[in-house]
Amino acid sequence: MIKRILYDAIKSKIDFKKAIILLGPRQVGKTFLIKKITEDIKLPFLMVNGDNPADRLLWTNPDFQLIQSLIAPFALIVFDEAQRIENIGLTVKMIVDAKLDKQVIITGSSALGLGDTIQEPLTGRKWEFTLFPIAWSELKDTYTLAKTLPMLEQLLVYGSYPEIILENEKEALLSSLSGSYLYKDILELGGIRKPEVLVRLLQALAWQVGSEVSYNELAKTVGIDKETVTSYIDLLEKSFVVYRLNPLSRNDRKEISTSRKIYFYDNGIRNAIINNFNPIAQRNDVGALWENYFITEKLKFNTYQKLPVKSWFWRSKMHAEIDYIEEGRDGFTAFELKWNDKKSTKFSTTFTDFYQPKDTFLINRSNFWNQL
């Protein structure tokens, strides 16, 4: 079993006062993690499944007397896939405010149904965490560095979902995962009536990983208007399928400031969308895969370590580029990403002269693990 970084962090916040919220993509192990924690604590717990119509009906806008009766025998109450339960935030607020000595835990695969529903009612009443597909550090800590490094090419192609790492039928599992199940919340909660348009947009985004994305060009490619592209990408972000990286621009005369790059939370999902599971040696998109993998691993690392950094890419109007930049309290750190460990690079003096980065790193397959 791969021990998740958040196990100890979540367990330490069980205080029977504030609610615990665990967000993240479907199938990354949220339910498994919470069940493991509740079983290890050895207290009676109630598991409410938001994907179950009967549970949804029972827990949609219940009155307080019913809530008290339902949870009375249990110390822990878990609302799984809570984004599908209407007004769940108000229900949890009633439990927390009543000081019933109950620990409430909420999991959700989409901010679509949980965003406003839980943020305002639970202000000051919650601990919030995000669980991602398996992080490099979790693999390393489970299997050792010596056994994890040979897995790198597989991770670039098949990604880091727990089931994909642990099972043999990787392509079939990914094809299933990247199909309608991946879009379940987007289609139902986002009100999308043409899933084929969403699929075409995802395919276009998958082909452009590592490149700057134009919403106007995407609209032409997919055959929809720019506003719909913007709306759909927002839905994909809220469902933990993709995320945006914006350009660093403090010198408008010399830098681009309105573009963006879009990455996938998981390489395997990206490859399943374009149906390409070829090994690294047979691919012409290794640079894009490497960029998506490393930047996403940095996102996981920074989130889990609670590091106060902002992430950017950079490009000048003369087309000088920096693949990835982190901005912390003590300045900028710049990263150039090359899969081939024989390649060298020079950092743009336009960038270094203006931003004075405290560190610059050339990251390749031989040294990347030092940063994760």
Short mmCIF file of C-alpha atoms in Angstrom, two decimals:
data_model
loop_
_atom_site.label_atom_id
_atom_site.label_comp_id
_atom_site.label_asym_id
_atom_site.label_seq_id
_atom_site.Cartn_x
_atom_site.Cartn_y
_atom_site.Cartn_z
CA MET A 1 0.00 0.00 0.00
CA ILE A 2 1.25 3.48 -0.88
CA LYS A 3 1.06 5.71 2.19
CA ARG A 4 -0.40 9.09 1.32
CA ILE A 5 1.25 12.26 2.58
CA LEU A 6 -2.09 13.60 3.78
CA TYR A 7 -2.78 10.64 6.08
CA ASP A 8 -0.99 12.16 9.08
CA ALA A 9 -2.03 15.73 8.22
CA ILE A 10 -5.74 14.87 8.14
CA LYS A 11 -5.58 12.56 11.14
CA SER A 12 -3.97 15.31 13.22
CA LYS A 13 -6.91 17.65 12.50
CA ILE A 14 -9.57 15.33 13.89
CA ASP A 15 -10.68 17.45 16.83
CA PHE A 16 -14.49 16.98 16.79
CA LYS A 17 -14.85 20.73 16.30
CA LYS A 18 -14.07 21.84 12.75
CA ALA A 19 -15.14 19.96 9.61
CA ILE A 20 -12.46 18.40 7.41
CA ILE A 21 -12.81 18.86 3.64
CA LEU A 22 -10.85 16.68 1.21
CA LEU A 23 -11.01 17.68 -2.46
CA GLY A 24 -9.38 16.13 -5.50
CA PRO A 25 -10.01 14.30 -8.79
CA ARG A 26 -12.16 11.19 -8.90
CA GLN A 27 -10.33 7.91 -8.31
CA VAL A 28 -7.24 9.39 -6.63
CA GLY A 29 -8.01 7.57 -3.39
CA LYS A 30 -10.00 10.07 -1.32
CA THR A 31 -12.54 7.52 -0.10
CA PHE A 32 -9.85 4.90 0.57
CA LEU A 33 -7.77 7.41 2.55
CA ILE A 34 -10.68 8.56 4.71
CA LYS A 35 -11.80 4.96 5.35
CA LYS A 36 -8.25 4.07 6.38
CA ILE A 37 -8.11 6.99 8.80
CA THR A 38 -11.54 6.26 10.31
CA GLU A 39 -10.75 2.55 10.68
CA ASP A 40 -7.41 3.30 12.35
CA ILE A 41 -9.05 5.67 14.82
CA LYS A 42 -11.38 2.80 15.77
CA LEU A 43 -14.47 4.92 16.36
CA PRO A 44 -17.93 4.24 14.89
CA PHE A 45 -18.41 6.13 11.63
CA LEU A 46 -21.22 6.77 9.17
CA MET A 47 -20.38 6.87 5.45
CA VAL A 48 -22.86 8.85 3.32
CA ASN A 49 -22.33 8.32 -0.43
CA GLY A 50 -23.29 11.28 -2.59
CA ASP A 51 -23.28 9.06 -5.68
CA ASN A 52 -26.07 6.97 -4.10
CA PRO A 53 -29.54 8.38 -4.98
CA ALA A 54 -31.04 7.13 -1.70
CA ASP A 55 -28.33 8.85 0.36
CA ARG A 56 -28.72 12.03 -1.69
CA LEU A 57 -32.47 12.10 -1.07
CA LEU A 58 -32.12 11.46 2.67
CA TRP A 59 -29.45 14.13 3.20
CA THR A 60 -30.87 16.90 0.99
CA ASN A 61 -32.11 19.68 3.29
CA PRO A 62 -32.86 17.50 6.36
CA ASP A 63 -34.20 19.25 9.46
CA PHE A 64 -32.03 19.36 12.56
CA GLN A 65 -34.08 16.80 14.49
CA LEU A 66 -33.59 14.25 11.71
CA ILE A 67 -29.87 15.05 11.52
CA GLN A 68 -29.47 14.43 15.25
CA SER A 69 -31.26 11.08 15.00
CA LEU A 70 -29.23 9.96 11.98
CA ILE A 71 -25.81 10.73 13.45
CA ALA A 72 -26.45 9.89 17.11
CA PRO A 73 -24.69 6.45 17.12
CA PHE A 74 -21.58 7.70 15.32
CA ALA A 75 -18.47 9.66 16.29
CA LEU A 76 -17.42 10.39 12.71
CA ILE A 77 -19.72 11.33 9.83
CA VAL A 78 -18.27 11.14 6.33
CA PHE A 79 -20.02 12.74 3.34
CA ASP A 80 -18.35 11.15 0.29
CA GLU A 81 -18.72 12.88 -3.12
CA ALA A 82 -20.57 15.60 -1.25
CA GLN A 83 -20.79 17.89 -4.27
CA ARG A 84 -23.81 15.83 -5.33
CA ILE A 85 -25.77 16.50 -2.11
CA GLU A 86 -27.79 19.71 -2.30
CA ASN A 87 -26.99 22.34 0.36
CA ILE A 88 -24.54 20.04 2.11
CA GLY A 89 -22.70 23.08 3.50
CA LEU A 90 -25.70 24.19 5.54
CA THR A 91 -26.24 20.65 6.82
CA VAL A 92 -22.64 20.40 7.99
CA LYS A 93 -22.82 23.90 9.50
CA MET A 94 -25.75 22.79 11.66
CA ILE A 95 -23.77 19.79 12.93
CA VAL A 96 -20.63 21.81 13.65
CA ASP A 97 -22.44 24.73 15.28
CA ALA A 98 -24.45 22.41 17.54
CA LYS A 99 -21.19 21.20 19.17
CA LEU A 100 -22.38 17.60 19.21
CA ASP A 101 -18.86 16.22 19.64
CA LYS A 102 -18.98 14.74 16.13
CA GLN A 103 -16.22 14.87 13.52
CA VAL A 104 -17.55 15.69 10.06
CA ILE A 105 -15.44 14.82 7.01
CA ILE A 106 -16.41 15.88 3.49
CA THR A 107 -14.88 14.59 0.26
CA GLY A 108 -15.53 16.05 -3.16
CA SER A 109 -14.33 15.50 -6.72
CA SER A 110 -15.49 18.84 -8.01
CA ALA A 111 -15.66 22.40 -6.80
CA LEU A 112 -18.73 22.80 -9.02
CA GLY A 113 -21.16 21.64 -6.38
CA LEU A 114 -19.06 22.40 -3.33
CA GLY A 115 -17.64 25.86 -4.00
CA ASP A 116 -20.22 28.33 -2.72
CA THR A 117 -22.12 25.56 -0.95
CA ILE A 118 -19.40 24.97 1.65
CA GLN A 119 -17.12 28.01 1.54
CA GLU A 120 -19.48 30.58 3.01
CA PRO A 121 -21.42 28.39 5.50
CA LEU A 122 -18.20 26.81 6.81
CA THR A 123 -16.04 29.92 7.06
CA GLY A 124 -13.85 29.44 10.13
CA ARG A 125 -15.33 25.98 10.67
CA LYS A 126 -13.18 23.80 8.41
CA TRP A 127 -9.77 22.36 7.57
CA GLU A 128 -9.30 21.96 3.82
CA PHE A 129 -6.99 19.58 1.93
CA THR A 130 -6.47 18.57 -1.70
CA LEU A 131 -5.48 15.04 -2.69
CA PHE A 132 -3.78 14.54 -6.07
CA PRO A 133 -2.79 11.43 -8.01
CA ILE A 134 0.18 9.70 -6.35
CA ALA A 135 3.08 12.13 -5.85
CA TRP A 136 6.68 11.25 -6.71
CA SER A 137 7.63 11.62 -3.05
CA GLU A 138 4.92 9.13 -2.02
CA LEU A 139 6.29 6.56 -4.46
CA LYS A 140 9.86 7.19 -3.33
CA ASP A 141 8.98 6.90 0.34
CA THR A 142 7.08 3.66 -0.32
CA TYR A 143 9.44 1.87 -2.70
CA THR A 144 12.82 3.69 -2.16
CA LEU A 145 14.53 5.92 -4.72
CA ALA A 146 16.40 2.99 -6.29
CA LYS A 147 13.15 1.21 -7.13
CA THR A 148 11.17 4.32 -8.09
CA LEU A 149 13.58 5.87 -10.62
CA PRO A 150 13.10 3.00 -13.12
CA MET A 151 9.34 3.75 -13.03
CA LEU A 152 9.79 7.27 -14.46
CA GLU A 153 9.07 6.50 -18.13
CA GLN A 154 5.99 4.53 -17.13
CA LEU A 155 4.75 7.49 -15.07
CA LEU A 156 5.17 9.83 -18.04
CA VAL A 157 3.03 7.56 -20.22
CA TYR A 158 0.49 6.03 -17.82
CA GLY A 159 0.37 8.65 -15.09
CA SER A 160 0.05 8.36 -11.33
CA TYR A 161 -3.48 7.29 -10.44
CA PRO A 162 -3.25 4.68 -7.64
CA GLU A 163 -5.10 1.96 -9.55
CA ILE A 164 -3.00 2.56 -12.67
CA ILE A 165 0.26 2.23 -10.74
CA LEU A 166 -0.82 -0.91 -8.90
CA GLU A 167 -2.64 -2.82 -11.68
CA ASN A 168 -1.45 -4.37 -14.95
CA GLU A 169 -4.30 -3.46 -17.34
CA LYS A 170 -3.20 0.16 -17.44
CA GLU A 171 -4.47 1.15 -20.90
CA ALA A 172 -7.94 -0.33 -20.40
CA LEU A 173 -8.25 1.26 -16.97
CA LEU A 174 -7.13 4.66 -18.25
CA SER A 175 -9.48 4.52 -21.22
CA SER A 176 -12.35 3.84 -18.84
CA LEU A 177 -11.26 6.51 -16.37
CA SER A 178 -10.79 9.18 -19.04
CA GLY A 179 -14.23 8.51 -20.50
CA SER A 180 -17.61 9.48 -19.10
CA TYR A 181 -16.55 8.82 -15.50
CA LEU A 182 -14.00 11.64 -15.69
CA TYR A 183 -16.68 14.03 -16.96
CA LYS A 184 -19.43 12.81 -14.61
CA ASP A 185 -19.57 15.94 -12.47
CA ILE A 186 -18.95 18.33 -15.36
CA LEU A 187 -21.82 16.91 -17.41
CA GLU A 188 -24.27 16.68 -14.53
CA LEU A 189 -23.35 19.71 -12.41
CA GLY A 190 -22.05 21.95 -15.18
CA GLY A 191 -25.12 21.58 -17.35
CA ILE A 192 -23.21 20.51 -20.46
CA ARG A 193 -25.53 18.98 -23.04
CA LYS A 194 -22.98 18.16 -25.75
CA PRO A 195 -20.27 15.94 -24.26
CA GLU A 196 -18.71 15.45 -27.70
CA VAL A 197 -17.75 19.15 -27.70
CA LEU A 198 -16.08 18.73 -24.32
CA VAL A 199 -14.13 15.73 -25.67
CA ARG A 200 -12.94 17.72 -28.70
CA LEU A 201 -11.81 20.56 -26.44
CA LEU A 202 -9.90 18.15 -24.19
CA GLN A 203 -8.20 16.62 -27.23
CA ALA A 204 -7.17 20.06 -28.44
CA LEU A 205 -5.78 20.91 -24.99
CA ALA A 206 -3.94 17.58 -24.82
CA TRP A 207 -2.16 18.27 -28.10
CA GLN A 208 -1.12 21.73 -26.87
CA VAL A 209 0.40 20.74 -23.51
CA GLY A 210 3.55 22.79 -22.99
CA SER A 211 2.49 25.41 -25.54
CA GLU A 212 0.71 28.69 -25.02
CA VAL A 213 -3.01 28.36 -25.55
CA SER A 214 -5.23 30.80 -27.43
CA TYR A 215 -8.91 30.60 -26.56
CA ASN A 216 -9.75 32.09 -29.95
CA GLU A 217 -7.80 29.34 -31.74
CA LEU A 218 -9.36 26.68 -29.53
CA ALA A 219 -12.80 28.01 -30.41
CA LYS A 220 -12.05 27.69 -34.13
CA THR A 221 -10.57 24.22 -33.71
CA VAL A 222 -13.46 22.85 -31.66
CA GLY A 223 -16.21 24.74 -33.48
CA ILE A 224 -17.64 26.74 -30.57
CA ASP A 225 -17.42 30.37 -29.47
CA LYS A 226 -14.70 31.78 -27.22
CA GLU A 227 -17.08 32.26 -24.28
CA THR A 228 -17.97 28.55 -24.35
CA VAL A 229 -14.27 27.63 -24.43
CA THR A 230 -13.68 29.83 -21.38
CA SER A 231 -16.66 28.31 -19.57
CA TYR A 232 -15.69 24.71 -20.35
CA ILE A 233 -12.06 25.19 -19.27
CA ASP A 234 -13.31 26.71 -16.02
CA LEU A 235 -15.45 23.59 -15.47
CA LEU A 236 -12.48 21.33 -16.25
CA GLU A 237 -10.38 23.21 -13.70
CA LYS A 238 -13.05 22.95 -11.02
CA SER A 239 -13.25 19.19 -11.67
CA PHE A 240 -9.47 18.73 -11.30
CA VAL A 241 -8.86 17.67 -14.90
CA VAL A 242 -6.65 20.58 -15.99
CA TYR A 243 -5.08 23.67 -14.46
CA ARG A 244 -3.70 26.94 -15.82
CA LEU A 245 -0.21 28.39 -15.63
CA ASN A 246 -0.15 32.13 -16.24
CA PRO A 247 2.73 34.26 -17.56
CA LEU A 248 5.00 36.24 -15.25
CA SER A 249 4.92 39.82 -16.47
CA ARG A 250 6.28 42.79 -14.50
CA ASN A 251 7.90 44.44 -17.52
CA ASP A 252 5.04 44.92 -19.96
CA ARG A 253 7.12 46.54 -22.70
CA LYS A 254 9.21 43.40 -23.15
CA GLU A 255 7.03 40.50 -22.00
CA ILE A 256 3.82 38.74 -22.99
CA SER A 257 1.12 39.08 -20.34
CA THR A 258 -2.19 37.80 -21.73
CA SER A 259 -1.39 34.22 -22.72
CA ARG A 260 -1.56 31.05 -20.62
CA LYS A 261 -0.54 27.39 -20.64
CA ILE A 262 -2.85 24.56 -19.65
CA TYR A 263 -1.60 21.34 -18.06
CA PHE A 264 -3.28 18.10 -17.03
CA TYR A 265 -3.29 16.89 -13.43
CA ASP A 266 -2.22 13.49 -14.75
CA ASN A 267 -0.11 12.42 -17.73
CA GLY A 268 -2.05 9.19 -18.15
CA ILE A 269 -5.36 11.03 -18.53
CA ARG A 270 -3.76 13.31 -21.11
CA ASN A 271 -2.43 10.35 -23.12
CA ALA A 272 -5.73 8.47 -22.87
CA ILE A 273 -7.59 11.46 -24.30
CA ILE A 274 -5.44 11.32 -27.47
CA ASN A 275 -5.20 7.50 -27.31
CA ASN A 276 -1.40 7.40 -27.34
CA PHE A 277 0.27 4.99 -24.95
CA ASN A 278 3.41 4.50 -27.01
CA PRO A 279 6.62 4.11 -24.98
CA ILE A 280 8.90 7.12 -24.57
CA ALA A 281 11.37 5.95 -27.23
CA GLN A 282 8.60 5.96 -29.86
CA ARG A 283 7.09 9.38 -29.13
CA ASN A 284 7.57 12.87 -30.54
CA ASP A 285 5.93 14.60 -27.57
CA VAL A 286 8.38 13.63 -24.82
CA GLY A 287 9.21 17.27 -24.09
CA ALA A 288 5.54 18.06 -23.49
CA LEU A 289 5.09 14.97 -21.31
CA TRP A 290 8.16 15.85 -19.26
CA GLU A 291 7.01 19.43 -18.78
CA ASN A 292 3.50 18.35 -17.75
CA TYR A 293 4.88 15.76 -15.33
CA PHE A 294 7.46 17.91 -13.58
CA ILE A 295 5.30 21.03 -13.24
CA THR A 296 2.42 18.95 -11.89
CA GLU A 297 4.73 17.24 -9.40
CA LYS A 298 5.88 20.66 -8.23
CA LEU A 299 2.23 21.63 -7.77
CA LYS A 300 1.70 18.54 -5.59
CA PHE A 301 4.90 19.16 -3.64
CA ASN A 302 4.18 22.83 -2.97
CA THR A 303 0.57 22.11 -1.99
CA TYR A 304 1.40 19.25 0.38
CA GLN A 305 4.27 21.18 1.97
CA LYS A 306 2.10 24.32 2.20
CA LEU A 307 4.83 26.37 0.55
CA PRO A 308 3.76 29.99 -0.10
CA VAL A 309 4.89 30.14 -3.73
CA LYS A 310 3.28 31.37 -6.92
CA SER A 311 3.96 29.51 -10.17
CA TRP A 312 4.52 31.06 -13.59
CA PHE A 313 6.06 30.63 -17.01
CA TRP A 314 7.79 33.49 -18.81
CA ARG A 315 8.25 34.63 -22.41
CA SER A 316 9.62 37.85 -23.84
CA LYS A 317 8.23 39.52 -26.93
CA MET A 318 11.48 38.44 -28.61
CA HIS A 319 10.51 34.79 -27.86
CA ALA A 320 13.01 34.07 -25.09
CA GLU A 321 11.37 31.62 -22.66
CA ILE A 322 11.59 30.13 -19.18
CA ASP A 323 9.58 26.92 -18.76
CA TYR A 324 8.67 27.26 -15.10
CA ILE A 325 9.20 29.86 -12.36
CA GLU A 326 8.41 29.86 -8.67
CA GLU A 327 8.00 33.12 -6.79
CA GLY A 328 8.47 32.86 -3.04
CA ARG A 329 9.01 35.34 -0.25
CA ASP A 330 12.74 35.35 -0.93
CA GLY A 331 12.56 35.85 -4.70
CA PHE A 332 12.34 33.90 -7.93
CA THR A 333 13.57 30.41 -8.84
CA ALA A 334 13.70 29.56 -12.55
CA PHE A 335 13.57 26.09 -14.10
CA GLU A 336 14.38 24.95 -17.63
CA LEU A 337 13.07 21.46 -18.36
CA LYS A 338 14.89 19.04 -20.67
CA TRP A 339 14.16 15.31 -20.77
CA ASN A 340 17.56 14.60 -22.35
CA ASP A 341 20.22 14.79 -19.64
CA LYS A 342 22.90 15.48 -22.28
CA LYS A 343 21.38 18.83 -23.27
CA SER A 344 22.49 22.15 -21.83
CA THR A 345 20.72 25.49 -21.67
CA LYS A 346 21.33 29.20 -21.18
CA PHE A 347 18.91 31.28 -19.18
CA SER A 348 17.75 34.44 -20.92
CA THR A 349 19.68 37.49 -19.74
CA THR A 350 16.54 39.53 -20.35
CA PHE A 351 14.93 37.48 -17.61
CA THR A 352 17.88 37.18 -15.22
CA ASP A 353 18.84 40.87 -15.45
CA PHE A 354 15.32 42.06 -14.66
CA TYR A 355 14.16 39.46 -12.11
CA GLN A 356 17.49 38.57 -10.48
CA PRO A 357 16.47 34.96 -9.65
CA LYS A 358 18.06 33.53 -6.51
CA ASP A 359 18.44 30.14 -8.25
CA THR A 360 18.27 28.70 -11.75
CA PHE A 361 18.00 24.98 -12.43
CA LEU A 362 18.23 22.83 -15.53
CA ILE A 363 15.93 19.90 -14.73
CA ASN A 364 16.30 16.60 -16.56
CA ARG A 365 15.49 12.94 -15.98
CA SER A 366 18.71 12.42 -14.01
CA ASN A 367 18.37 15.19 -11.42
CA PHE A 368 14.65 16.07 -11.15
CA TRP A 369 14.09 14.10 -7.95
CA ASN A 370 16.21 16.58 -5.97
CA GLN A 371 13.38 19.10 -6.40
CA LEU A 372 10.54 16.79 -5.33
#
